[in-house]
């Protein structure tokens, strides 16, 4: 019994911001601003898709799911960071840590799969336009969206179950800013070979496979676009993919940097910067990318603003 008590911890301490302890209150405002922009931007995209009849295509149906995921990913990590800034105490309980990791893995895994599904949607729209309405009917879209959420949920459940078996021998300092699998395995005092093996295998299915599928889809899309003779046709076809392709580069680029860092050689400050970029930058940029680069979204937003302006005049 005494040995078991020694191997359990009730809370963890995040060391990610330990190098700047006197600046926590100054960091609160920029993190709050980024979180607010993320919430407002993604809520705007989601609301526009629900209200505007011109945004009822499969592409925007999946985009509404992406907006929900971005809100969820930010809400899993940033509010806890803000609370810790306010109290100037970088801690999280064991149960909260497991819950944070579970939901973070669920939402990030789901987003990887969803981005691949969105790439498939663009592939069908450009490479097989005559079959688009049949291949991407509402029932198929609902099943694909549901499958991405289940995919992320099962992946998170597996990793959380394995992580709950880790023992920490009183070591509770995490060199990170939120709970994640690699930093927890790093401070564990028992054998983590099974965890590492499952993590590597799962990353192939949850991260690498959707990325490769997305790249392959865009190879076919590019080949189809190059076969279009008119410049206007090429520009129109590419414009339908530009926003999604930008989101893919931002998301998978940040994920690649965050989860494929060398185990040694990076300072804690660099680790913190990379982790911050991963958990707050893609969710904030995605609605900006779609609202700035997509004519239909800009048109829907313009109509809503004009309606609000007329109602205020009345």
mmCIF file of C-alpha atoms in Angstrom:
data_model
loop_
_atom_site.group_PDB
_atom_site.id
_atom_site.type_symbol
_atom_site.label_atom_id
_atom_site.label_comp_id
_atom_site.label_asym_id
_atom_site.label_seq_id
_atom_site.Cartn_x
_atom_site.Cartn_y
_atom_site.Cartn_z
ATOM 1 C CA UNK A 1 0.000 0.000 0.000
ATOM 2 C CA UNK A 2 2.857 2.344 0.848
ATOM 3 C CA UNK A 3 4.553 1.655 -2.476
ATOM 4 C CA UNK A 4 1.295 2.420 -4.340
ATOM 5 C CA UNK A 5 0.937 5.753 -2.542
ATOM 6 C CA UNK A 6 4.451 6.689 -3.542
ATOM 7 C CA UNK A 7 3.717 6.009 -7.209
ATOM 8 C CA UNK A 8 0.572 8.162 -7.411
ATOM 9 C CA UNK A 9 0.322 11.901 -7.920
ATOM 10 C CA UNK A 10 -2.788 13.971 -7.339
ATOM 11 C CA UNK A 11 -1.764 16.942 -9.486
ATOM 12 C CA UNK A 12 0.760 17.958 -12.135
ATOM 13 C CA UNK A 13 2.744 21.162 -12.494
ATOM 14 C CA UNK A 14 3.214 22.662 -15.949
ATOM 15 C CA UNK A 15 6.728 24.023 -16.499
ATOM 16 C CA UNK A 16 6.071 25.492 -19.946
ATOM 17 C CA UNK A 17 5.861 29.081 -18.691
ATOM 18 C CA UNK A 18 8.230 28.656 -15.731
ATOM 19 C CA UNK A 19 10.911 30.738 -17.457
ATOM 20 C CA UNK A 20 8.701 33.843 -17.377
ATOM 21 C CA UNK A 21 6.937 33.724 -13.983
ATOM 22 C CA UNK A 22 6.547 37.496 -13.607
ATOM 23 C CA UNK A 23 4.932 37.840 -17.039
ATOM 24 C CA UNK A 24 1.953 35.554 -16.488
ATOM 25 C CA UNK A 25 -0.515 38.424 -16.135
ATOM 26 C CA UNK A 26 0.893 40.046 -19.272
ATOM 27 C CA UNK A 27 0.436 36.784 -21.184
ATOM 28 C CA UNK A 28 -3.179 36.549 -20.029
ATOM 29 C CA UNK A 29 -4.387 39.332 -22.351
ATOM 30 C CA UNK A 30 -2.888 38.047 -25.624
ATOM 31 C CA UNK A 31 -4.092 34.498 -24.897
ATOM 32 C CA UNK A 32 -7.553 35.841 -24.044
ATOM 33 C CA UNK A 33 -7.572 37.902 -27.254
ATOM 34 C CA UNK A 34 -6.586 34.917 -29.404
ATOM 35 C CA UNK A 35 -9.178 32.698 -27.706
ATOM 36 C CA UNK A 36 -11.886 35.343 -28.222
ATOM 37 C CA UNK A 37 -11.008 35.681 -31.913
ATOM 38 C CA UNK A 38 -11.093 31.886 -32.246
ATOM 39 C CA UNK A 39 -14.538 31.600 -30.654
ATOM 40 C CA UNK A 40 -16.058 34.535 -32.538
ATOM 41 C CA UNK A 41 -14.553 33.542 -35.891
ATOM 42 C CA UNK A 42 -15.641 29.914 -35.738
ATOM 43 C CA UNK A 43 -19.077 30.770 -34.351
ATOM 44 C CA UNK A 44 -19.457 33.236 -37.230
ATOM 45 C CA UNK A 45 -18.603 30.566 -39.821
ATOM 46 C CA UNK A 46 -20.918 28.009 -38.193
ATOM 47 C CA UNK A 47 -23.822 30.490 -37.933
ATOM 48 C CA UNK A 48 -23.434 31.688 -41.532
ATOM 49 C CA UNK A 49 -23.570 28.101 -42.811
ATOM 50 C CA UNK A 50 -26.765 27.425 -40.850
ATOM 51 C CA UNK A 51 -28.472 30.660 -41.956
ATOM 52 C CA UNK A 52 -27.454 31.131 -45.596
ATOM 53 C CA UNK A 53 -29.098 28.913 -48.203
ATOM 54 C CA UNK A 54 -26.138 29.343 -50.581
ATOM 55 C CA UNK A 55 -23.870 27.559 -48.077
ATOM 56 C CA UNK A 56 -25.795 24.283 -47.918
ATOM 57 C CA UNK A 57 -23.371 22.219 -50.015
ATOM 58 C CA UNK A 58 -21.300 19.278 -48.642
ATOM 59 C CA UNK A 59 -18.164 21.445 -48.535
ATOM 60 C CA UNK A 60 -19.779 23.869 -46.092
ATOM 61 C CA UNK A 61 -21.428 21.055 -44.142
ATOM 62 C CA UNK A 62 -17.959 19.689 -43.378
ATOM 63 C CA UNK A 63 -16.695 23.222 -42.732
ATOM 64 C CA UNK A 64 -19.338 23.616 -40.000
ATOM 65 C CA UNK A 65 -17.920 20.493 -38.337
ATOM 66 C CA UNK A 66 -14.410 21.940 -38.666
ATOM 67 C CA UNK A 67 -15.540 25.138 -36.936
ATOM 68 C CA UNK A 68 -17.013 23.088 -34.062
ATOM 69 C CA UNK A 69 -13.765 21.148 -33.735
ATOM 70 C CA UNK A 70 -11.663 24.321 -33.664
ATOM 71 C CA UNK A 71 -13.810 25.715 -30.866
ATOM 72 C CA UNK A 72 -13.465 22.432 -28.959
ATOM 73 C CA UNK A 73 -9.669 22.172 -29.424
ATOM 74 C CA UNK A 74 -9.141 25.712 -28.137
ATOM 75 C CA UNK A 75 -11.598 25.252 -25.262
ATOM 76 C CA UNK A 76 -9.803 22.117 -24.041
ATOM 77 C CA UNK A 77 -6.477 23.894 -23.515
ATOM 78 C CA UNK A 78 -6.722 27.695 -23.494
ATOM 79 C CA UNK A 79 -9.256 28.280 -20.646
ATOM 80 C CA UNK A 80 -7.086 26.230 -18.264
ATOM 81 C CA UNK A 81 -4.033 28.234 -19.347
ATOM 82 C CA UNK A 82 -5.942 31.480 -18.694
ATOM 83 C CA UNK A 83 -7.061 30.330 -15.230
ATOM 84 C CA UNK A 84 -3.488 29.373 -14.345
ATOM 85 C CA UNK A 85 -2.271 32.776 -15.528
ATOM 86 C CA UNK A 86 -4.787 34.528 -13.287
ATOM 87 C CA UNK A 87 -3.925 32.469 -10.202
ATOM 88 C CA UNK A 88 -0.219 32.374 -11.143
ATOM 89 C CA UNK A 89 -0.198 28.675 -10.323
ATOM 90 C CA UNK A 90 0.546 26.314 -13.226
ATOM 91 C CA UNK A 91 -1.164 23.172 -11.929
ATOM 92 C CA UNK A 92 -3.780 20.666 -13.021
ATOM 93 C CA UNK A 93 -5.253 17.732 -11.091
ATOM 94 C CA UNK A 94 -4.622 14.163 -12.236
ATOM 95 C CA UNK A 95 -8.247 13.608 -13.267
ATOM 96 C CA UNK A 96 -8.369 16.942 -15.101
ATOM 97 C CA UNK A 97 -5.147 16.016 -16.888
ATOM 98 C CA UNK A 98 -6.576 12.702 -18.099
ATOM 99 C CA UNK A 99 -9.791 14.423 -19.204
ATOM 100 C CA UNK A 100 -7.890 17.186 -21.007
ATOM 101 C CA UNK A 101 -5.746 14.654 -22.840
ATOM 102 C CA UNK A 102 -8.777 12.535 -23.781
ATOM 103 C CA UNK A 103 -10.719 15.434 -25.296
ATOM 104 C CA UNK A 104 -7.655 16.925 -26.972
ATOM 105 C CA UNK A 105 -6.856 13.576 -28.613
ATOM 106 C CA UNK A 106 -10.508 13.166 -29.631
ATOM 107 C CA UNK A 107 -10.767 16.550 -31.313
ATOM 108 C CA UNK A 108 -7.331 16.580 -32.966
ATOM 109 C CA UNK A 109 -7.787 13.021 -34.259
ATOM 110 C CA UNK A 110 -11.232 13.903 -35.583
ATOM 111 C CA UNK A 111 -9.861 17.001 -37.324
ATOM 112 C CA UNK A 112 -7.172 14.958 -39.093
ATOM 113 C CA UNK A 113 -9.846 12.608 -40.454
ATOM 114 C CA UNK A 114 -12.209 15.477 -41.297
ATOM 115 C CA UNK A 115 -9.558 17.293 -43.342
ATOM 116 C CA UNK A 116 -9.061 14.082 -45.344
ATOM 117 C CA UNK A 117 -12.831 13.815 -45.905
ATOM 118 C CA UNK A 118 -12.904 17.451 -47.053
ATOM 119 C CA UNK A 119 -10.089 16.668 -49.506
ATOM 120 C CA UNK A 120 -12.156 13.746 -50.847
ATOM 121 C CA UNK A 121 -15.114 16.097 -51.255
ATOM 122 C CA UNK A 122 -12.971 18.473 -53.362
ATOM 123 C CA UNK A 123 -11.639 15.502 -55.360
ATOM 124 C CA UNK A 124 -15.153 14.341 -56.267
ATOM 125 C CA UNK A 125 -16.293 17.897 -57.059
ATOM 126 C CA UNK A 126 -13.426 18.555 -59.487
ATOM 127 C CA UNK A 127 -12.475 15.124 -60.837
ATOM 128 C CA UNK A 128 -15.948 13.528 -60.953
ATOM 129 C CA UNK A 129 -18.399 16.450 -61.168
ATOM 130 C CA UNK A 130 -21.124 14.429 -62.926
ATOM 131 C CA UNK A 131 -21.272 11.989 -59.993
ATOM 132 C CA UNK A 132 -20.910 14.610 -57.245
ATOM 133 C CA UNK A 133 -24.574 14.831 -56.217
ATOM 134 C CA UNK A 134 -24.793 11.021 -55.980
ATOM 135 C CA UNK A 135 -21.442 10.381 -54.273
ATOM 136 C CA UNK A 136 -21.784 13.258 -51.798
ATOM 137 C CA UNK A 137 -25.491 13.183 -50.986
ATOM 138 C CA UNK A 138 -26.649 14.301 -47.496
ATOM 139 C CA UNK A 139 -26.745 10.755 -46.125
ATOM 140 C CA UNK A 140 -23.175 10.022 -47.245
ATOM 141 C CA UNK A 141 -21.969 13.335 -45.801
ATOM 142 C CA UNK A 142 -23.622 12.604 -42.443
ATOM 143 C CA UNK A 143 -22.064 9.127 -42.295
ATOM 144 C CA UNK A 144 -18.604 10.486 -43.186
ATOM 145 C CA UNK A 145 -18.836 13.253 -40.568
ATOM 146 C CA UNK A 146 -20.046 10.799 -37.910
ATOM 147 C CA UNK A 147 -17.228 8.386 -38.791
ATOM 148 C CA UNK A 148 -14.572 11.084 -38.277
ATOM 149 C CA UNK A 149 -15.888 11.804 -34.759
ATOM 150 C CA UNK A 150 -15.973 8.089 -33.895
ATOM 151 C CA UNK A 151 -12.439 7.705 -35.303
ATOM 152 C CA UNK A 152 -11.125 10.434 -33.023
ATOM 153 C CA UNK A 153 -13.071 9.124 -30.017
ATOM 154 C CA UNK A 154 -11.751 5.569 -30.325
ATOM 155 C CA UNK A 155 -8.178 6.807 -30.755
ATOM 156 C CA UNK A 156 -8.462 8.996 -27.650
ATOM 157 C CA UNK A 157 -10.057 6.223 -25.588
ATOM 158 C CA UNK A 158 -7.189 3.854 -26.410
ATOM 159 C CA UNK A 159 -4.466 6.355 -25.509
ATOM 160 C CA UNK A 160 -6.194 7.555 -22.343
ATOM 161 C CA UNK A 161 -6.699 3.973 -21.117
ATOM 162 C CA UNK A 162 -2.986 3.241 -21.598
ATOM 163 C CA UNK A 163 -1.923 6.561 -20.037
ATOM 164 C CA UNK A 164 -4.065 5.908 -16.961
ATOM 165 C CA UNK A 165 -1.830 2.893 -16.223
ATOM 166 C CA UNK A 166 1.317 5.026 -16.044
ATOM 167 C CA UNK A 167 2.981 5.554 -12.644
ATOM 168 C CA UNK A 168 4.962 8.683 -11.823
ATOM 169 C CA UNK A 169 6.806 7.880 -8.566
ATOM 170 C CA UNK A 170 6.066 11.291 -7.123
ATOM 171 C CA UNK A 171 7.369 13.135 -10.210
ATOM 172 C CA UNK A 172 4.659 15.587 -11.205
ATOM 173 C CA UNK A 173 6.436 18.277 -13.249
ATOM 174 C CA UNK A 174 5.402 18.294 -16.922
ATOM 175 C CA UNK A 175 7.627 20.136 -19.397
ATOM 176 C CA UNK A 176 4.621 21.333 -21.353
ATOM 177 C CA UNK A 177 1.664 23.743 -21.208
ATOM 178 C CA UNK A 178 -1.101 21.116 -21.390
ATOM 179 C CA UNK A 179 -1.492 17.372 -20.822
ATOM 180 C CA UNK A 180 -0.397 15.244 -23.745
ATOM 181 C CA UNK A 181 0.966 11.735 -24.271
ATOM 182 C CA UNK A 182 4.709 12.404 -24.929
ATOM 183 C CA UNK A 183 5.359 14.583 -21.841
ATOM 184 C CA UNK A 184 3.477 12.147 -19.594
ATOM 185 C CA UNK A 185 5.449 9.166 -20.878
ATOM 186 C CA UNK A 186 8.641 11.154 -20.370
ATOM 187 C CA UNK A 187 8.106 11.515 -16.593
ATOM 188 C CA UNK A 188 6.643 8.042 -16.043
ATOM 189 C CA UNK A 189 8.724 5.658 -13.941
ATOM 190 C CA UNK A 190 7.324 2.397 -15.295
ATOM 191 C CA UNK A 191 7.790 0.657 -18.635
ATOM 192 C CA UNK A 192 6.316 2.717 -21.481
ATOM 193 C CA UNK A 193 7.309 0.505 -24.421
ATOM 194 C CA UNK A 194 3.714 -0.580 -25.076
ATOM 195 C CA UNK A 195 2.543 3.038 -24.894
ATOM 196 C CA UNK A 196 5.258 4.111 -27.321
ATOM 197 C CA UNK A 197 4.452 1.277 -29.715
ATOM 198 C CA UNK A 198 0.729 2.059 -29.688
ATOM 199 C CA UNK A 199 1.463 5.772 -30.115
ATOM 200 C CA UNK A 200 3.637 5.141 -33.186
ATOM 201 C CA UNK A 201 1.109 2.740 -34.747
ATOM 202 C CA UNK A 202 -1.837 5.023 -34.005
ATOM 203 C CA UNK A 203 -0.009 8.048 -35.435
ATOM 204 C CA UNK A 204 0.288 6.174 -38.738
ATOM 205 C CA UNK A 205 -3.474 5.648 -38.927
ATOM 206 C CA UNK A 206 -4.685 8.872 -37.288
ATOM 207 C CA UNK A 207 -2.099 11.341 -38.573
ATOM 208 C CA UNK A 208 0.000 10.012 -41.454
ATOM 209 C CA UNK A 209 -2.761 8.139 -43.323
ATOM 210 C CA UNK A 210 -5.174 11.136 -43.512
ATOM 211 C CA UNK A 211 -2.266 13.387 -44.523
ATOM 212 C CA UNK A 212 -1.161 11.047 -47.321
ATOM 213 C CA UNK A 213 -4.777 10.614 -48.437
ATOM 214 C CA UNK A 214 -5.143 14.398 -48.590
ATOM 215 C CA UNK A 215 -1.920 14.782 -50.579
ATOM 216 C CA UNK A 216 -2.995 12.021 -52.998
ATOM 217 C CA UNK A 217 -6.388 13.681 -53.464
ATOM 218 C CA UNK A 218 -4.715 16.964 -54.365
ATOM 219 C CA UNK A 219 -2.381 15.236 -56.822
ATOM 220 C CA UNK A 220 -5.461 13.983 -58.719
ATOM 221 C CA UNK A 221 -7.109 17.397 -58.331
ATOM 222 C CA UNK A 222 -4.047 19.166 -59.741
ATOM 223 C CA UNK A 223 -3.915 16.774 -62.704
ATOM 224 C CA UNK A 224 -7.580 17.485 -63.449
ATOM 225 C CA UNK A 225 -7.107 21.246 -63.152
ATOM 226 C CA UNK A 226 -4.153 21.170 -65.562
ATOM 227 C CA UNK A 227 -6.368 19.453 -68.147
ATOM 228 C CA UNK A 228 -8.784 22.407 -68.134
ATOM 229 C CA UNK A 229 -8.066 24.538 -71.212
ATOM 230 C CA UNK A 230 -9.426 27.933 -70.132
ATOM 231 C CA UNK A 231 -7.533 30.075 -67.634
ATOM 232 C CA UNK A 232 -10.817 31.143 -66.043
ATOM 233 C CA UNK A 233 -11.822 27.511 -65.536
ATOM 234 C CA UNK A 234 -8.492 26.695 -63.906
ATOM 235 C CA UNK A 235 -8.770 29.671 -61.570
ATOM 236 C CA UNK A 236 -12.344 28.779 -60.611
ATOM 237 C CA UNK A 237 -11.424 25.149 -59.921
ATOM 238 C CA UNK A 238 -8.372 26.075 -57.865
ATOM 239 C CA UNK A 239 -10.282 28.736 -55.890
ATOM 240 C CA UNK A 240 -12.638 26.042 -54.557
ATOM 241 C CA UNK A 241 -9.633 24.219 -53.050
ATOM 242 C CA UNK A 242 -7.394 27.116 -51.989
ATOM 243 C CA UNK A 243 -8.927 27.644 -48.536
ATOM 244 C CA UNK A 244 -8.939 23.953 -47.623
ATOM 245 C CA UNK A 245 -5.394 23.449 -48.908
ATOM 246 C CA UNK A 246 -4.194 26.398 -46.805
ATOM 247 C CA UNK A 247 -5.896 24.955 -43.702
ATOM 248 C CA UNK A 248 -4.305 21.538 -44.363
ATOM 249 C CA UNK A 249 -0.819 23.082 -44.620
ATOM 250 C CA UNK A 250 -1.292 25.103 -41.407
ATOM 251 C CA UNK A 251 -2.775 22.226 -39.374
ATOM 252 C CA UNK A 252 -0.556 19.345 -40.458
ATOM 253 C CA UNK A 253 2.504 21.628 -40.495
ATOM 254 C CA UNK A 254 1.953 22.609 -36.866
ATOM 255 C CA UNK A 255 1.156 19.003 -35.894
ATOM 256 C CA UNK A 256 4.322 17.757 -37.594
ATOM 257 C CA UNK A 257 6.485 20.261 -35.721
ATOM 258 C CA UNK A 258 4.725 19.618 -32.390
ATOM 259 C CA UNK A 259 4.848 15.807 -32.416
ATOM 260 C CA UNK A 260 8.127 15.227 -34.254
ATOM 261 C CA UNK A 261 10.536 17.330 -32.240
ATOM 262 C CA UNK A 262 13.892 15.841 -31.255
ATOM 263 C CA UNK A 263 13.902 14.481 -27.705
ATOM 264 C CA UNK A 264 16.934 16.620 -26.901
ATOM 265 C CA UNK A 265 18.326 19.864 -28.162
ATOM 266 C CA UNK A 266 15.239 22.104 -27.814
ATOM 267 C CA UNK A 267 15.026 24.565 -24.955
ATOM 268 C CA UNK A 268 11.902 24.687 -22.775
ATOM 269 C CA UNK A 269 11.075 28.091 -24.280
ATOM 270 C CA UNK A 270 11.101 26.677 -27.820
ATOM 271 C CA UNK A 271 8.986 23.712 -26.705
ATOM 272 C CA UNK A 272 6.471 26.121 -25.172
ATOM 273 C CA UNK A 273 6.340 28.231 -28.330
ATOM 274 C CA UNK A 274 5.781 25.161 -30.538
ATOM 275 C CA UNK A 275 3.040 23.816 -28.244
ATOM 276 C CA UNK A 276 1.352 27.217 -28.142
ATOM 277 C CA UNK A 277 1.422 27.446 -31.936
ATOM 278 C CA UNK A 278 -0.197 24.017 -32.227
ATOM 279 C CA UNK A 279 -3.058 24.505 -29.776
ATOM 280 C CA UNK A 280 -4.104 28.092 -30.581
ATOM 281 C CA UNK A 281 -2.908 29.094 -34.068
ATOM 282 C CA UNK A 282 -4.778 26.674 -36.428
ATOM 283 C CA UNK A 283 -8.183 27.115 -34.672
ATOM 284 C CA UNK A 284 -7.760 30.907 -34.856
ATOM 285 C CA UNK A 285 -6.567 31.018 -38.487
ATOM 286 C CA UNK A 286 -9.094 28.610 -40.023
ATOM 287 C CA UNK A 287 -12.133 30.966 -39.936
ATOM 288 C CA UNK A 288 -9.923 33.837 -41.116
ATOM 289 C CA UNK A 289 -8.697 31.743 -44.050
ATOM 290 C CA UNK A 290 -12.204 30.750 -45.096
ATOM 291 C CA UNK A 291 -13.684 34.224 -44.622
ATOM 292 C CA UNK A 292 -10.872 36.030 -46.456
ATOM 293 C CA UNK A 293 -10.298 33.588 -49.341
ATOM 294 C CA UNK A 294 -13.826 32.261 -49.960
ATOM 295 C CA UNK A 295 -16.167 34.449 -52.020
ATOM 296 C CA UNK A 296 -19.326 32.620 -50.923
ATOM 297 C CA UNK A 297 -18.527 33.026 -47.227
ATOM 298 C CA UNK A 298 -17.670 36.698 -47.766
ATOM 299 C CA UNK A 299 -20.920 37.136 -49.676
ATOM 300 C CA UNK A 300 -22.963 35.488 -46.905
ATOM 301 C CA UNK A 301 -21.263 37.647 -44.278
ATOM 302 C CA UNK A 302 -21.935 40.771 -46.339
ATOM 303 C CA UNK A 303 -25.652 39.888 -46.585
ATOM 304 C CA UNK A 304 -25.913 39.358 -42.827
ATOM 305 C CA UNK A 305 -24.176 42.678 -42.103
ATOM 306 C CA UNK A 306 -26.430 44.503 -44.573
ATOM 307 C CA UNK A 307 -29.513 42.948 -42.964
ATOM 308 C CA UNK A 308 -28.345 44.012 -39.503
ATOM 309 C CA UNK A 309 -27.596 47.526 -40.803
ATOM 310 C CA UNK A 310 -31.098 47.881 -42.314
ATOM 311 C CA UNK A 311 -32.753 46.602 -39.140
ATOM 312 C CA UNK A 312 -30.856 49.180 -37.071
ATOM 313 C CA UNK A 313 -32.023 51.986 -39.363
ATOM 314 C CA UNK A 314 -35.626 50.905 -38.929
#
